Amino acid sequence: MEPQKEKRFIVLANWKMHKTLAESIDYVKALHEGLQTPGDRVEIILCVPFTMLGAVSREVTSSMVSVGGQDVHDRDWGAFTGEISAPMLADVGAAYGMVGHSERRKYSSETDEVVNAKARALHRAGIVPIVCIGETIDERKRGLTLNKLERQAMVCFDGFSGDEMERTVILYEPIWAIGTGHIATAEQAGEAHGFIRRMIERLFSGKAASMTRIVYGGSVKHKNVSDMLKVKDIDGVGVGSDSLDVENFLGIVERCTEAVSMKIS
Ligand code: 13P
């Protein structure tokens, strides 16, 4: 399903390496049943393991829900055993592809250069890249957060056209907040998001800066998401562990839908 043109607030589920095929189908059914008032201001993106992408895509019937991969190879085709390319993601219905998650950077040694090549492969295939950036706790303590974000952005978005930048989703995930239960404060997230947006303006254009969606991820739960929704420059939330339970995830979707409708009314 093609993502829509207007800037919708993102509620992203990153299942990581969880769920069976049967569980994923049950989840999508329950998600659709639970979407009480489907609206056009919020977009749910399910980033699921490769093995479930096709089945989950076929199960999706709501225009609110899109499907994404959690990684991609930077080449379109070829002798790359075990890899999945962007055209293959498109072929099974993925509208999004995540690149540069800190777990891939850590366990698969992905550099910003690799992330850039993968994001460009996604753009070539008409898939929207979700590019993850974020600082370690050590970098934050040493006052290097903004330097790190700037360095990552300069390399990860290198060679993008303004149009491509507008379509790209930036997932700001402070590494110290992932899987720890320590969500960033609204002030910390606001500072990072504002900085990233100004940087996109400087590197691309005001239009790119206003259109690019900047999403916060790291220990977002149904119990704490409301605090994060107060951040001015936030265009969405990325959810790991709390997205595995469909009821909890629906709780997050509901709170985001309420917050978005309050902001525009
Ligand atoms: P947690 O929500 O489990 O902290 O994971 C966040 C994440 O990595 C989303 O991409």
Coordinates of C-alpha atoms and ligand atoms in Angstrom, one line a residue:
M1 CA 0.0 0.0 0.0
E2 CA 1.4 3.4 -1.0
P3 CA 1.9 5.8 1.9
Q4 CA -0.3 8.9 1.5
K5 CA 1.1 12.3 0.6
E6 CA -0.1 14.3 3.6
K7 CA 2.0 14.4 6.7
R8 CA 0.4 11.8 9.0
F9 CA 1.5 11.2 12.6
I10 CA 3.3 7.8 12.7
V11 CA 2.8 5.1 15.2
L12 CA 5.4 2.5 14.4
A13 CA 5.7 -1.0 15.7
N14 CA 9.1 -2.6 15.5
W15 CA 8.5 -6.3 16.3
K16 CA 12.3 -7.0 16.0
M17 CA 12.8 -10.8 16.0
H18 CA 9.5 -11.8 17.5
K19 CA 6.3 -13.7 16.5
T20 CA 5.3 -16.6 14.3
L21 CA 3.4 -16.3 11.1
A22 CA 0.1 -17.4 12.8
E23 CA 0.7 -14.9 15.7
S24 CA 1.3 -12.1 13.2
I25 CA -1.9 -12.7 11.4
D26 CA -3.9 -12.8 14.7
Y27 CA -2.3 -9.6 15.6
V28 CA -3.3 -7.8 12.4
K29 CA -6.9 -9.0 12.8
A30 CA -7.0 -7.8 16.4
L31 CA -5.5 -4.5 15.4
H32 CA -8.1 -3.9 12.7
E33 CA -10.9 -4.8 15.1
G34 CA -9.5 -2.5 17.7
L35 CA -9.2 0.5 15.4
Q36 CA -12.4 2.1 16.6
T37 CA -12.4 5.3 14.7
P38 CA -10.1 4.9 11.7
G39 CA -8.9 8.4 10.8
D40 CA -6.6 9.9 8.2
R41 CA -4.3 11.8 10.6
V42 CA -2.5 8.8 12.0
E43 CA -0.5 6.1 10.2
I44 CA 0.4 2.8 11.7
I45 CA 3.5 1.2 10.4
L46 CA 4.2 -2.4 11.2
C47 CA 7.9 -3.3 10.8
V48 CA 7.8 -7.0 10.9
P49 CA 10.3 -9.8 10.2
F50 CA 10.9 -10.6 6.5
T51 CA 9.1 -14.0 6.8
M52 CA 5.9 -12.3 7.7
L53 CA 5.9 -9.3 5.4
G54 CA 3.8 -10.9 2.6
A55 CA 1.2 -12.4 4.9
V56 CA 0.9 -9.3 7.0
S57 CA 0.6 -7.1 3.9
R58 CA -2.2 -9.3 2.5
E59 CA -4.0 -9.1 5.9
V60 CA -4.0 -5.3 6.0
T61 CA -7.3 -3.7 4.9
S62 CA -7.2 -0.4 6.7
S63 CA -5.7 2.7 4.9
M64 CA -4.3 3.6 8.4
V65 CA -1.9 0.6 8.3
S66 CA 1.3 0.2 6.3
V67 CA 3.9 -2.4 6.4
G68 CA 7.7 -2.1 6.5
G69 CA 10.8 -4.2 6.6
Q70 CA 13.4 -4.0 9.3
D71 CA 16.4 -3.9 7.0
V72 CA 17.4 -4.2 3.4
H73 CA 20.4 -4.9 1.2
D74 CA 21.9 -1.9 -0.7
R75 CA 22.0 -3.7 -4.1
D76 CA 18.9 -4.5 -6.1
W77 CA 19.7 -8.0 -7.3
G78 CA 22.6 -10.4 -7.5
A79 CA 24.7 -13.1 -5.8
F80 CA 24.2 -12.0 -2.2
T81 CA 23.1 -15.1 -0.4
G82 CA 20.8 -14.5 2.5
E83 CA 20.0 -10.9 1.6
I84 CA 16.7 -9.2 0.8
S85 CA 16.6 -6.3 -1.7
A86 CA 14.4 -3.2 -1.9
P87 CA 12.6 -4.4 -5.0
M88 CA 11.8 -7.6 -3.1
L89 CA 10.4 -5.6 -0.2
A90 CA 8.2 -3.7 -2.7
D91 CA 7.1 -7.0 -4.3
V92 CA 5.6 -8.2 -1.0
G93 CA 3.8 -5.0 -0.3
A94 CA 6.2 -3.1 2.0
A95 CA 5.8 0.7 1.8
Y96 CA 8.6 1.3 4.3
G97 CA 12.0 0.0 5.1
M98 CA 13.9 0.6 8.3
V99 CA 17.7 1.1 8.1
G100 CA 20.4 1.8 10.6
H101 CA 18.6 0.6 13.7
S102 CA 21.1 0.7 16.6
E103 CA 20.8 -3.1 17.0
R104 CA 21.9 -3.6 13.4
R105 CA 24.7 -1.0 13.9
K106 CA 25.8 -2.9 17.0
Y107 CA 25.4 -6.6 15.9
S108 CA 26.0 -6.2 12.2
S109 CA 28.6 -3.4 12.2
E110 CA 26.5 -1.1 10.0
T111 CA 28.1 2.2 9.4
D112 CA 26.4 5.5 8.4
E113 CA 27.8 4.9 4.9
V114 CA 26.1 1.5 4.7
V115 CA 22.9 3.1 6.0
N116 CA 23.1 5.7 3.3
A117 CA 23.5 3.1 0.6
K118 CA 20.6 1.1 1.9
A119 CA 18.3 4.2 2.2
R120 CA 19.2 5.1 -1.4
A121 CA 18.3 1.6 -2.5
L122 CA 14.9 2.0 -0.9
H123 CA 14.3 5.3 -2.6
R124 CA 15.2 3.7 -6.0
A125 CA 12.5 1.1 -5.3
G126 CA 9.9 3.7 -4.3
I127 CA 10.0 2.6 -0.6
V128 CA 10.1 5.1 2.1
P129 CA 13.3 4.7 4.3
I130 CA 13.0 5.0 8.0
V131 CA 16.5 6.1 9.0
C132 CA 17.4 5.5 12.6
I133 CA 19.9 7.8 14.4
G134 CA 20.7 8.4 18.0
E135 CA 23.4 8.8 20.6
T136 CA 24.9 6.5 23.2
I137 CA 24.7 7.3 26.9
D138 CA 28.4 8.1 26.9
E139 CA 28.0 10.6 24.1
R140 CA 25.1 12.2 25.9
K141 CA 27.1 12.5 29.2
R142 CA 30.0 14.1 27.3
G143 CA 27.7 16.7 25.7
L144 CA 28.2 15.2 22.2
T145 CA 24.5 14.3 21.4
L146 CA 24.0 17.0 18.8
N147 CA 27.4 16.4 17.2
K148 CA 26.6 12.7 16.8
L149 CA 23.2 13.5 15.3
E150 CA 24.7 16.0 12.9
R151 CA 27.4 13.5 11.8
Q152 CA 24.9 10.8 11.2
A153 CA 22.6 13.0 9.3
M154 CA 25.3 14.3 7.0
V155 CA 26.3 10.8 6.0
C156 CA 23.0 9.0 6.1
F157 CA 21.2 11.5 3.9
D158 CA 24.1 12.3 1.6
G159 CA 23.1 12.4 -2.1
F160 CA 19.3 12.6 -1.3
S161 CA 17.3 14.9 -3.5
G162 CA 15.1 17.4 -1.7
D163 CA 12.1 15.3 -2.7
E164 CA 13.7 12.1 -1.3
M165 CA 14.4 13.9 2.0
E166 CA 10.8 15.0 2.3
R167 CA 9.6 11.4 2.0
T168 CA 12.2 10.0 4.4
V169 CA 11.2 9.3 8.0
I170 CA 13.8 10.0 10.6
L171 CA 13.6 7.7 13.7
Y172 CA 15.4 9.4 16.5
E173 CA 16.2 6.7 19.0
P174 CA 18.7 7.5 21.8
I175 CA 20.5 4.2 22.3
W176 CA 20.3 4.5 26.1
A177 CA 16.5 4.6 25.9
I178 CA 16.1 1.4 23.8
G179 CA 14.8 -1.5 25.8
T180 CA 15.8 0.1 29.1
G181 CA 12.6 1.6 30.4
H182 CA 14.3 5.0 30.5
I183 CA 12.3 7.1 28.0
A184 CA 13.8 10.4 27.1
T185 CA 12.2 13.4 28.7
A186 CA 10.1 15.7 26.6
E187 CA 12.9 18.3 26.9
Q188 CA 15.6 15.9 25.7
A189 CA 13.5 14.7 22.8
G190 CA 12.4 18.2 21.9
E191 CA 15.9 19.4 21.8
A192 CA 17.0 16.6 19.5
H193 CA 14.0 16.8 17.2
G194 CA 14.3 20.6 16.9
F195 CA 18.0 20.3 16.1
I196 CA 17.4 17.6 13.5
R197 CA 14.7 19.7 11.8
R198 CA 16.9 22.8 11.6
M199 CA 19.7 20.7 10.2
I200 CA 17.4 19.3 7.4
E201 CA 16.5 22.9 6.6
R202 CA 20.2 23.8 6.4
L203 CA 21.2 20.7 4.4
F204 CA 18.1 20.7 2.1
S205 CA 15.3 23.3 2.3
G206 CA 12.5 24.7 4.6
K207 CA 10.0 22.5 2.7
A208 CA 12.1 19.4 3.3
A209 CA 12.4 20.3 7.0
S210 CA 8.7 20.8 7.4
M211 CA 7.7 17.7 5.5
T212 CA 10.2 15.2 6.8
R213 CA 8.7 13.2 9.7
I214 CA 10.8 13.0 12.8
V215 CA 9.7 10.2 15.1
Y216 CA 10.9 9.4 18.6
G217 CA 11.7 5.8 19.7
G218 CA 13.0 4.3 22.9
S219 CA 11.0 2.8 25.8
V220 CA 7.7 4.3 24.5
K221 CA 4.8 2.5 26.3
H222 CA 1.0 2.9 26.5
K223 CA 1.6 4.2 30.0
N224 CA 4.1 6.9 29.1
V225 CA 3.3 7.9 25.5
S226 CA 1.2 10.9 26.5
D227 CA 4.2 12.8 27.9
M228 CA 6.1 12.3 24.7
L229 CA 3.1 13.7 22.7
K230 CA 3.7 17.1 24.2
V231 CA 6.9 17.5 22.3
K232 CA 6.6 20.2 19.7
D233 CA 8.6 18.7 16.9
I234 CA 7.4 15.1 17.2
D235 CA 5.8 13.5 14.2
G236 CA 5.4 10.0 15.6
V237 CA 6.5 7.4 18.0
G238 CA 8.4 4.2 17.4
V239 CA 7.5 1.3 19.8
G240 CA 9.5 -1.9 20.4
S241 CA 8.5 -4.2 23.2
D242 CA 5.1 -2.6 24.0
S243 CA 4.1 -3.1 20.4
L244 CA 4.2 -6.9 20.7
D245 CA 1.0 -6.8 22.7
V246 CA -1.8 -5.7 20.4
E247 CA -3.9 -4.2 23.2
N248 CA -1.0 -2.1 24.5
F249 CA -0.2 -1.0 21.0
L250 CA -3.8 -0.1 20.4
G251 CA -3.7 2.0 23.6
I252 CA -0.8 3.9 22.1
V253 CA -2.6 4.4 18.8
E254 CA -5.6 5.7 20.7
R255 CA -3.6 8.2 22.7
C256 CA -1.8 9.4 19.6
T257 CA -5.1 9.8 17.7
E258 CA -6.6 11.9 20.6
A259 CA -3.5 14.1 20.8
V260 CA -3.3 14.7 17.1
S261 CA -7.0 15.6 16.9
M262 CA -6.6 18.0 19.8
K263 CA -3.6 19.7 18.1
I264 CA -5.5 20.3 14.9
S265 CA -8.9 21.3 16.4
Ligands
13P1 P1 11.7 -0.4 23.0 O1 10.4 0.3 22.8 O2 11.6 -1.8 23.4 O3 12.6 0.4 23.8 O4 12.4 -0.4 21.5 C1 12.5 0.7 20.8 C2 13.0 0.4 19.4 O5 14.1 -0.1 19.2 C3 12.1 0.7 18.3 O6 12.7 0.7 17.1

